Coordinates of C-alpha atoms in Angstrom, one line a residue:
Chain O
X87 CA 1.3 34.6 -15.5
X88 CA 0.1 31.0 -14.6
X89 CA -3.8 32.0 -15.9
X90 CA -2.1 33.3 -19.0
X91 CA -0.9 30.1 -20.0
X92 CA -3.4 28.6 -18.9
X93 CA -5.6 30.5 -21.1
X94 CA -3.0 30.2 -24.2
X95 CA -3.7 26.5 -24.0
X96 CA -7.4 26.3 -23.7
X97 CA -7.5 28.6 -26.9
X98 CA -5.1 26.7 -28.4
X99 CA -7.2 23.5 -27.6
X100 CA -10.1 25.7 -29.1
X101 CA -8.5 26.4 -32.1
X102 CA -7.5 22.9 -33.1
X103 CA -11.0 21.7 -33.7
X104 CA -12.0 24.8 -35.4
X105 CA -9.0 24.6 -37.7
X106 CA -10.2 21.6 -40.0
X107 CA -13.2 23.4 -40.6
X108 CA -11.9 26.7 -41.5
X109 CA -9.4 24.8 -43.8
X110 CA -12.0 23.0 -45.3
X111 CA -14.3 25.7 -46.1
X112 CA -11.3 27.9 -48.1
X113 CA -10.8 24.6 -50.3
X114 CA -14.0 25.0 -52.8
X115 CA -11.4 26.5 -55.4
X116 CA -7.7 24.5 -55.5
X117 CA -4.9 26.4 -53.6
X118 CA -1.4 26.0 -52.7
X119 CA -0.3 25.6 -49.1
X120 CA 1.2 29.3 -48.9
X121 CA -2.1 30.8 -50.9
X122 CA -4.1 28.6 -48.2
X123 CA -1.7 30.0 -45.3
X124 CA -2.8 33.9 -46.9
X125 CA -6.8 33.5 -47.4
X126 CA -6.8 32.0 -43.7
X127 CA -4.4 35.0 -42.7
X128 CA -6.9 37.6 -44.3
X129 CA -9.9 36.2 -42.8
X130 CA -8.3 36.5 -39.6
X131 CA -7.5 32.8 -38.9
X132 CA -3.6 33.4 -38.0
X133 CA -1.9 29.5 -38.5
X134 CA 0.9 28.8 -38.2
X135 CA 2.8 27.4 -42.0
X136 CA 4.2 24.5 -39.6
X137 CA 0.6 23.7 -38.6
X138 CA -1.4 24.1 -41.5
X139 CA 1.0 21.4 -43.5
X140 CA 0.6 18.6 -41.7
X141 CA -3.2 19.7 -41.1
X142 CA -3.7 19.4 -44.6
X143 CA -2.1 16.0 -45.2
X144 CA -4.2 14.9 -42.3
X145 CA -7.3 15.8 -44.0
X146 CA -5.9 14.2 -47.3
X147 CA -5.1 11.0 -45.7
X148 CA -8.5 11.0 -44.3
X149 CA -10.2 11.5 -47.9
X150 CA -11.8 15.1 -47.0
X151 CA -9.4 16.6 -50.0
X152 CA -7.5 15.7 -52.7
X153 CA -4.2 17.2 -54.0
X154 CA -1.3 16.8 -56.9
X155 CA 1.5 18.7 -58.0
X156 CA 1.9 21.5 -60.7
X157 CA 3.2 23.7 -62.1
X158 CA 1.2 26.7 -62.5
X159 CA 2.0 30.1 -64.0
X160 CA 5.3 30.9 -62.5
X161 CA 8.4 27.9 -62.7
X162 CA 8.0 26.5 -59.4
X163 CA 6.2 22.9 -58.5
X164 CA 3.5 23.4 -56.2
X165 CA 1.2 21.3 -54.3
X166 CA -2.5 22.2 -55.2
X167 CA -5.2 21.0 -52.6
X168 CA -9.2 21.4 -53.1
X169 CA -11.9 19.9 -50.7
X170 CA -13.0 16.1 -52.2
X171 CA -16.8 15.1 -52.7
X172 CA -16.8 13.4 -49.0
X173 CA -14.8 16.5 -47.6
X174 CA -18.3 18.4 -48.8
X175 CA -20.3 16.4 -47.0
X176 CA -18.5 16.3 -43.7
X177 CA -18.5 20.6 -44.4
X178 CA -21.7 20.4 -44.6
X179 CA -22.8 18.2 -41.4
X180 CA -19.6 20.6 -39.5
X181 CA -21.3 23.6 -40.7
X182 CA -24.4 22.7 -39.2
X183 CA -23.0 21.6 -36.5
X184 CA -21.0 24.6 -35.9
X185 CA -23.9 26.8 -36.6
X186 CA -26.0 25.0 -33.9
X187 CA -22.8 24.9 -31.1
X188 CA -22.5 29.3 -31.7
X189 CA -26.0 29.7 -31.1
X190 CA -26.4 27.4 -27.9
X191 CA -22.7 29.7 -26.8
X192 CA -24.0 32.9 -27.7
X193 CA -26.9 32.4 -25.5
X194 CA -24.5 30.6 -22.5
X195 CA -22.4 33.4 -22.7
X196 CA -24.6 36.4 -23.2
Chain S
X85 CA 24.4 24.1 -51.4
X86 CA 22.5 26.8 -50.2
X87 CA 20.8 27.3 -46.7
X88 CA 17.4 26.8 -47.6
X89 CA 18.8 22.9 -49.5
X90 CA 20.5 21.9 -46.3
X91 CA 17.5 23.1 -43.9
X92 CA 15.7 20.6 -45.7
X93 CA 17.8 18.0 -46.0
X94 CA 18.3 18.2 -41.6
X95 CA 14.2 18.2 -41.7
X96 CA 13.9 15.4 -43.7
X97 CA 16.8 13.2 -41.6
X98 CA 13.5 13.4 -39.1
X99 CA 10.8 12.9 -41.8
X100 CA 9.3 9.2 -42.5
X101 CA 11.0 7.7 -45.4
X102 CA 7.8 6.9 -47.1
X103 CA 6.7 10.7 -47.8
X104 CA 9.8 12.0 -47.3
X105 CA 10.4 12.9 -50.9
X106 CA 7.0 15.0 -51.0
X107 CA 6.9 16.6 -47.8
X108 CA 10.5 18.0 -48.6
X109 CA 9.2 19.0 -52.1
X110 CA 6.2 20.6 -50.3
X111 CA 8.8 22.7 -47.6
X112 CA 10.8 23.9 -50.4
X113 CA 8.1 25.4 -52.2
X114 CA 6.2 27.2 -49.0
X115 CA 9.9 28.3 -47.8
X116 CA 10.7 30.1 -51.6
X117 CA 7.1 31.6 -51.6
X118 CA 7.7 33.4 -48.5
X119 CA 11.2 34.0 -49.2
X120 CA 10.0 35.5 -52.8
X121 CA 7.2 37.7 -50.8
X122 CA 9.6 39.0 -48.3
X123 CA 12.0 40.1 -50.9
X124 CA 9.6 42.1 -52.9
X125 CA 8.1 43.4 -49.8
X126 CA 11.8 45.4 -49.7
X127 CA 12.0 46.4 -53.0
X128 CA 15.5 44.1 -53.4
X129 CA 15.5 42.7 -56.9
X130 CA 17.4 39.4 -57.4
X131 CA 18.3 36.7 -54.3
X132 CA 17.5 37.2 -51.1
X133 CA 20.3 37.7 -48.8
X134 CA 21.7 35.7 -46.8
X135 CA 20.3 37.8 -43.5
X136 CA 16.3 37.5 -44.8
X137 CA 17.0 33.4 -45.3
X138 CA 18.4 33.2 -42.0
X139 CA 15.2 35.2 -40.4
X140 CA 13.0 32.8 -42.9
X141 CA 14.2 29.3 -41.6
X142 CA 14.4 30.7 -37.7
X143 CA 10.6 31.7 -38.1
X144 CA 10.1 28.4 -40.0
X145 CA 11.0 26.6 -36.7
X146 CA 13.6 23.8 -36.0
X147 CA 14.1 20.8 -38.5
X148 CA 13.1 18.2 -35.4
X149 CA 10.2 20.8 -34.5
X150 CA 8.7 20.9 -38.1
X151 CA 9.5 17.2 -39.1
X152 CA 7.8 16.3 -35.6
X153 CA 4.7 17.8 -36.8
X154 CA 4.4 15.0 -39.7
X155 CA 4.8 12.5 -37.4
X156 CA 1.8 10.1 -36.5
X157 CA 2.5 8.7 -33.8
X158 CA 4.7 11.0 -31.6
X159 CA 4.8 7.8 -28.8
X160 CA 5.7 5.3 -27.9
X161 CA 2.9 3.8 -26.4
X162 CA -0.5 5.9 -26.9
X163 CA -2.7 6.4 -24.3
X164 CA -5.8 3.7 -25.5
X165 CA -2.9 1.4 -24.5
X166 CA -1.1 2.9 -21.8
X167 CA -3.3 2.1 -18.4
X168 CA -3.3 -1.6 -19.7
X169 CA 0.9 -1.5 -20.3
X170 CA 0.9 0.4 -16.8
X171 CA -1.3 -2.1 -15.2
X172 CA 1.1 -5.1 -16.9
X173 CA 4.5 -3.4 -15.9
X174 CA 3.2 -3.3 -12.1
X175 CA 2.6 -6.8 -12.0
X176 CA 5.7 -7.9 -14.1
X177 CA 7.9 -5.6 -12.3
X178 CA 6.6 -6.4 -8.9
X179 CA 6.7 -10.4 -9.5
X180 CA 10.5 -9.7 -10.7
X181 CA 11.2 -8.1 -7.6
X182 CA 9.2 -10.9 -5.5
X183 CA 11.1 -13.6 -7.1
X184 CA 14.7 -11.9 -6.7
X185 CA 13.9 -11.3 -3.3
X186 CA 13.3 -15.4 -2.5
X187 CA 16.5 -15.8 -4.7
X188 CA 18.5 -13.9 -2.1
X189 CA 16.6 -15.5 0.9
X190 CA 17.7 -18.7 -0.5
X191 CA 21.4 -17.8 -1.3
X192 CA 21.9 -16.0 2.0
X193 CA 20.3 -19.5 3.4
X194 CA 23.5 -21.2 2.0
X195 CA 26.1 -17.5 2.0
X196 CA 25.1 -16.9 6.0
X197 CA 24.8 -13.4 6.9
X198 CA 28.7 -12.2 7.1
X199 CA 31.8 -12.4 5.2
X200 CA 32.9 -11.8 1.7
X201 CA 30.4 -14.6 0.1
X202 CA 27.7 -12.8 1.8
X203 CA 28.9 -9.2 0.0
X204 CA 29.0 -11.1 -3.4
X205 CA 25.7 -12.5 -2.9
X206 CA 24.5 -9.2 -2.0
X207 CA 26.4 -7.6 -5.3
X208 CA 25.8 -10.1 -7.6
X209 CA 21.4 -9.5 -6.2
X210 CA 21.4 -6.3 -6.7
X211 CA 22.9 -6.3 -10.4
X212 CA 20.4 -9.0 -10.5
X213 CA 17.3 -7.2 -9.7
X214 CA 18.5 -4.1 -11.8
X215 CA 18.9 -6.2 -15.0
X216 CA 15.7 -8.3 -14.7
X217 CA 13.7 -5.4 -13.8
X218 CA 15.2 -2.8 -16.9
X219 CA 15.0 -6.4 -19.4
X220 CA 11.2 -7.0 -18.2
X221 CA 10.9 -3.2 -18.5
X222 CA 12.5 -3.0 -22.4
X223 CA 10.3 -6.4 -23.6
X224 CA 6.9 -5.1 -22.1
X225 CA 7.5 -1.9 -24.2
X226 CA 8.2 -3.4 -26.8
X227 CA 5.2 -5.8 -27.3
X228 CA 3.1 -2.7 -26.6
X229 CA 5.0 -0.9 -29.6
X230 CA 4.3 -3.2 -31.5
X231 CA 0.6 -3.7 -30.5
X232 CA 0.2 0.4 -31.2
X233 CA 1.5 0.0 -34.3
X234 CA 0.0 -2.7 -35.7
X235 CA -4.1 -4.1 -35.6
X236 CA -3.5 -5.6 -32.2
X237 CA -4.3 -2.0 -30.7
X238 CA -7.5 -1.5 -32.9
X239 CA -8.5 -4.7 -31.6
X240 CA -8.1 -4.2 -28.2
X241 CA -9.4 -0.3 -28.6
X242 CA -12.6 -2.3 -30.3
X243 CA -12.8 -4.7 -27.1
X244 CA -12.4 -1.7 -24.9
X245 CA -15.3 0.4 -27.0
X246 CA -17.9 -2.5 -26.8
X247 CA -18.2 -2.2 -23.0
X248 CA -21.7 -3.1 -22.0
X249 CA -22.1 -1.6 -18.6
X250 CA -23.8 -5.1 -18.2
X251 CA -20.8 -6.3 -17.6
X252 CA -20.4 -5.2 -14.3
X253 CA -23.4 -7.4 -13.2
X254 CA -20.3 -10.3 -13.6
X255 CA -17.4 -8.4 -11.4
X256 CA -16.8 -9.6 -8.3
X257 CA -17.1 -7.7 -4.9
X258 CA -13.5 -7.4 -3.7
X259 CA -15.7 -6.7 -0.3
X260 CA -18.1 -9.7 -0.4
X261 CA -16.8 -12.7 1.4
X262 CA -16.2 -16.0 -0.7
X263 CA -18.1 -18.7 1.1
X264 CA -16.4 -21.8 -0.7
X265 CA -12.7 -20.5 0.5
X266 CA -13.9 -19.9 4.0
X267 CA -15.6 -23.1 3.9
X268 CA -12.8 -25.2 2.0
X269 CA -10.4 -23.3 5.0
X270 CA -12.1 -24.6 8.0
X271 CA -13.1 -28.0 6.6
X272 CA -9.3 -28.5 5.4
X273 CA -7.6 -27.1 8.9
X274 CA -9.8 -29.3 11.0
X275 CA -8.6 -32.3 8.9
X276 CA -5.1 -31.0 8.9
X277 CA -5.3 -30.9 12.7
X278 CA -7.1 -34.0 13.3
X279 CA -4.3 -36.0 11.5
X280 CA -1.2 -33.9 13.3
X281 CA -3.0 -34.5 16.5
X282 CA -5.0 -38.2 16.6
X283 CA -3.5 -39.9 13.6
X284 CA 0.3 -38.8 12.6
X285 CA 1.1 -42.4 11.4
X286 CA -1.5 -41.6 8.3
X287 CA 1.6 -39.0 7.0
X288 CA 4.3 -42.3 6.5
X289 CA 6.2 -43.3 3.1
X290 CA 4.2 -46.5 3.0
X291 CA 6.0 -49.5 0.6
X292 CA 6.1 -53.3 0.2
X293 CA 9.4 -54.7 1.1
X294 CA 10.0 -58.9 0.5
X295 CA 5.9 -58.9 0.8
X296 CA 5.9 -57.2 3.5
X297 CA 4.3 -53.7 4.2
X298 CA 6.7 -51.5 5.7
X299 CA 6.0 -47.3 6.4
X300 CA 8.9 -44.8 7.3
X301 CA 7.2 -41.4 9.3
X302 CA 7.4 -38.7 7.3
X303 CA 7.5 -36.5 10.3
X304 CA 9.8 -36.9 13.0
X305 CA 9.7 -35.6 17.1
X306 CA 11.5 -32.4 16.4
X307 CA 8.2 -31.6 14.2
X308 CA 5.7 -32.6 16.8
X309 CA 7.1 -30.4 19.3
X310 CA 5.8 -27.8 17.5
X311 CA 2.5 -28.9 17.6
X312 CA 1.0 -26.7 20.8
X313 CA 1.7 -23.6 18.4
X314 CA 0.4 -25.5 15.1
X315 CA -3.1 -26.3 17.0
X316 CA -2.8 -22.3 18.3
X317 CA -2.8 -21.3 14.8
X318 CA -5.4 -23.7 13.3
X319 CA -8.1 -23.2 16.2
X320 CA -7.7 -19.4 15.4
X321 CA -7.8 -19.8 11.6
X322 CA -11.4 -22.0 12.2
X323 CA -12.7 -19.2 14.6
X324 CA -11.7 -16.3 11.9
X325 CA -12.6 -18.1 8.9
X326 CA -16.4 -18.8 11.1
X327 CA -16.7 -15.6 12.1
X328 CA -16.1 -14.2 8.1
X329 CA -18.9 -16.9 7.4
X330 CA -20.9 -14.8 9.9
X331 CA -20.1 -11.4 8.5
X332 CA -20.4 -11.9 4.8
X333 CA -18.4 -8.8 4.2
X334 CA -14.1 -7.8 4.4
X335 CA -14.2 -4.7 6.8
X336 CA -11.2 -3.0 8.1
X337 CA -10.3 -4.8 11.3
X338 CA -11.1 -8.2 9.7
X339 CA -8.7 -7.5 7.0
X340 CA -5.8 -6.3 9.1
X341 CA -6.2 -9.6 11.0
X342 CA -6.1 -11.5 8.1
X343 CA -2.8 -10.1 7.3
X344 CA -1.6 -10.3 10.8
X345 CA -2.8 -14.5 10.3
X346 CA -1.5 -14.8 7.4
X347 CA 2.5 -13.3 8.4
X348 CA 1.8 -15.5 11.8
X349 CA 1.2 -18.5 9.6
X350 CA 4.6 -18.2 7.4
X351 CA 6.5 -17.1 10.6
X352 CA 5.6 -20.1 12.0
X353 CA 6.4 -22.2 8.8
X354 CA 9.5 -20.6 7.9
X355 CA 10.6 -21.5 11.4
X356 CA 9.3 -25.5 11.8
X357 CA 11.1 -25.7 8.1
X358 CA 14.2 -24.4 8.8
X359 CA 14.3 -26.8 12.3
X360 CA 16.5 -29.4 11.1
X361 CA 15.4 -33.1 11.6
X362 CA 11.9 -32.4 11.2
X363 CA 11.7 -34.8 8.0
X364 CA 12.1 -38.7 8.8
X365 CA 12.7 -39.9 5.7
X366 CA 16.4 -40.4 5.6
X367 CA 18.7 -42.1 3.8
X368 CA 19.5 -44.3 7.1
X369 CA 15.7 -44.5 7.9
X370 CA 14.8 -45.8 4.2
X371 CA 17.8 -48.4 4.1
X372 CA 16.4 -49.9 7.5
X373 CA 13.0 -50.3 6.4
X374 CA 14.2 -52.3 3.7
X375 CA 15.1 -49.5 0.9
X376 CA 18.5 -50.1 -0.3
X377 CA 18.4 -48.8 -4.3
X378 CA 16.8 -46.0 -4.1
X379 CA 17.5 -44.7 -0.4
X380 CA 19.9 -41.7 -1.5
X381 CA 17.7 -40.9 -4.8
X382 CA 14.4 -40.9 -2.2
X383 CA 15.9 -38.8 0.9
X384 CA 17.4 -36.5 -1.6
X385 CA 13.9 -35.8 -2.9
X386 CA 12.6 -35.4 0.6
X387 CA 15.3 -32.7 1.5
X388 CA 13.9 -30.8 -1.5
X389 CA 10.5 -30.6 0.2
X390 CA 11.2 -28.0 3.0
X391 CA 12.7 -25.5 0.4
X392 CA 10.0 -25.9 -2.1
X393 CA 7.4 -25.6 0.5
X394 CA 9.2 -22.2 1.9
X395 CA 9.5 -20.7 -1.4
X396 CA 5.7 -21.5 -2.0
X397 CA 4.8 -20.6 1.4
X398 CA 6.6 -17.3 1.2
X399 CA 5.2 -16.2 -2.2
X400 CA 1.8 -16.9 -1.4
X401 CA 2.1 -15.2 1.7
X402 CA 3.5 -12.0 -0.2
X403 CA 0.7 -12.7 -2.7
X404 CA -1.9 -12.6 -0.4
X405 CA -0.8 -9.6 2.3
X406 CA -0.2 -7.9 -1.2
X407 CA -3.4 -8.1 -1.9
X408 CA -5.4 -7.8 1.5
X409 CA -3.5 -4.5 2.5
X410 CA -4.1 -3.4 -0.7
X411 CA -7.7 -3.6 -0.5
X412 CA -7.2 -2.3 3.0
X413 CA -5.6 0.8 1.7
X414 CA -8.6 1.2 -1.1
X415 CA -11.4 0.2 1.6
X416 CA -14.7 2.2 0.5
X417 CA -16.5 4.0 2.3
X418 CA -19.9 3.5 3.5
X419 CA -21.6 6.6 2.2
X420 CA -21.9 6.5 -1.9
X421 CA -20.4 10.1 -1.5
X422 CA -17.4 9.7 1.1
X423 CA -16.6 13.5 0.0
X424 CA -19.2 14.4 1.5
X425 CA -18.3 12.9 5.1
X426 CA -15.0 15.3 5.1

């Protein structure tokens, strides 16, 4: 029971820093929050709505995207987010990054 | 009003005013794209009921919980700031404390030990002590609220980011012995002990009466019969402070003698001050030599000097055992890996 948790909070410790990048890299084409919440949720990235929300106003406040509200085919107002010109460029160093830190893991852990 | 309009009015009484407006706007739309999925998910044309809104928002988490979530700063006091407010609340707190404490030496001075004045000093101490300490508390945290919230914590985060390991090259050895106190110790007692013992007319109120010079002791008998214990103390303080000249480092026995002088020291202090008649200058002594004006004004002064001298003798006492038996409790170890040695 005790490693459980403990394990629950090293993988949710894990999760937080791979978040931003997953977020990022589903934001080439603009998406609403829910849309967002559903291509993560297909991919297999499970977040939580509650999460993800203040995540992406995070991001936004930090310049990596850029959002406004519209009002698209159906009635209802939605905030539309897509990745900004800097949040490409800090993709691209994290992807890298993240390329090089799986590789140096896979052989760790193999 | 529905449930979903009053679920986000409770989120936003914990939302920030300034995005208040658009974060609400933001929940409303997420909550009605989910609500519209899960009622076509059961085939149900038209509203959802009230049964799949009340599963929705339970799902969706608590107003606090969510509005928490938007929240910058979550604390009160982050932690780039916290081991420096810690650090200031130990001192504040334990100077507080200090200070009350000599407060109620002094009234129970005047109260005596017994008797109702002595339960009201006791009373009105306490409440005292609990005040200061919560008000010193409160005004600490609230300077370091501000500081996290404003550019005085970047600053200080900046300070605390361009460390140069160089530094360390300045800090002091709490271990290495500080030659100019020993020395300024022993050169200072001997002198002290010199006058007490060959010249005790040097400590007079010296003045010039009708042209004529005219000194009133300072010191009277009752303090010279203390003198076999003063010369005790002062021949051992010269020894101790030679023998840390000799050493040039604090070890464990040397500091636990230094706190064992240093208690000996006020002991004796506290007790030569509170032996009444030990100060010469009286009103009656000051009118004889000549003094008439300001005789009362001038004894009155002298009276002072035994309290003030306590207080200051009892707070740099605590000061200093503080410290020493602090320093004994963190001694290092020889080895540069005591956990090894276990």
């Amino acid at each position: 029971m005790e490693n459980d948790e403990l394990v629950q909070n090293m993988l949710l410790e894990l999760r937080r820093g791979v978040l931003s990048i997953a977020v990022l890299s589903q934001l080439s084409n603009e998406e609403y929050g829910y849309s967002l919440l559903k291509a993560l949720s297909d991919k297999g990235m499970e977040i939580d709505q509650s999460t993800l929300y203040p995540l992406l106003r995070r991001l936004e406040s930090q310049g990596l995207l850029q959002s406004d509200w519209r009002i698209m085919d159906e009635a209802r107002p939605r905030r539309y987010y897509m990745i900004s010109t800097q949040g490409k460029a800090v993709l691209k160093k994290l992807k890298s990054e993240w390329s090089s830190m799986a590789e140096t893991m896979s052989k760790m852990l193999s | 009003m529905n449930l979903i309009d009053k679920y986000i009015i409770e989120v936003g009484k914990h939302l920030p005013r300034k995005n208040r407006a658009d974060i609400e706007a933001e929940i409303r739309s997420t909550l009605e794209d989910m609500l519209d999925e899960r009622t076509q998910a059961s085939g149900v044309r038209g509203p959802a009921d009230e049964a799949t809104v009340l599963a929705l928002l339970k799902e969706y988490g608590s107003p606090r919980e969510v509005a928490a979530k938007y929240q910058t700063h979550q604390y009160l006091i982050g932690p780039r700031l916290f081991p420096l407010f810690e650090m200031i609340l130990r001192i504040v707190l334990t100077v507080v404390t200090v200070v009350s404490f000599i407060g109620l030496g002094v009234t129970l001075a005047k109260t005596g030990l017994s008797g109702t004045a002595f339960v009201s000093a006791i009373k009105d101490w306490l409440l005292n002590l609990v005040g200061g300490l919560v008000t010193a508390f409160g005004n600490i945290a609230l300077v370091f609220a501000i500081m996290e919230r404003t550019s005085l914590g970047d600053r200080y985060e900046k300070e605390f980011n361009e460390w140069d390991p160089k530094d360390l090259e300045k800090e002091h050895d709490p271990d290495e012995v500080d030659l100019p106190d020993h020395i300024a110790t022993i050169i200072f007692t001997f002198l002290g002990l010199v006058i007490v013992n060959l010249y005790p007319n040097v400590l007079s109120i010296g003045f010039v009466n009708n042209g004529t010079w005219t000194s009133v002791p300072v010191l009277t008998d009752a303090f010279f019969r203390f003198l076999p214990w003063i010369n005790i103390m002062g021949l051992l303080q010269i020894v101790f402070n030679g023998y840390m000249l000799s050493r040039h480092e604090w070890q464990t026995p040397t500091r636990i003698v230094s706190i064992v002088m240093d208690i000996a020291q006020a002991f004796l202090l506290v007790i030569i001050l509170r032996t009444p008649g030990i100060f010469g200058v009286t009103s009656q002594a000051l009118t004889a030599a000549g003094v008439k004006e300001s005789a009362e004004v001038l004894s009155r002064l002298v009276n002072w000097i035994p309290t003030l001298i306590l207080v200051i003798v009892v707070v740099v006492t605590i000061v200093k055992v503080v410290q020493t038996s602090l320093r004994l409790f963190r001694d290092r170890s020889k080895s540069p890996y005591p956990v090894l040695n276990k």
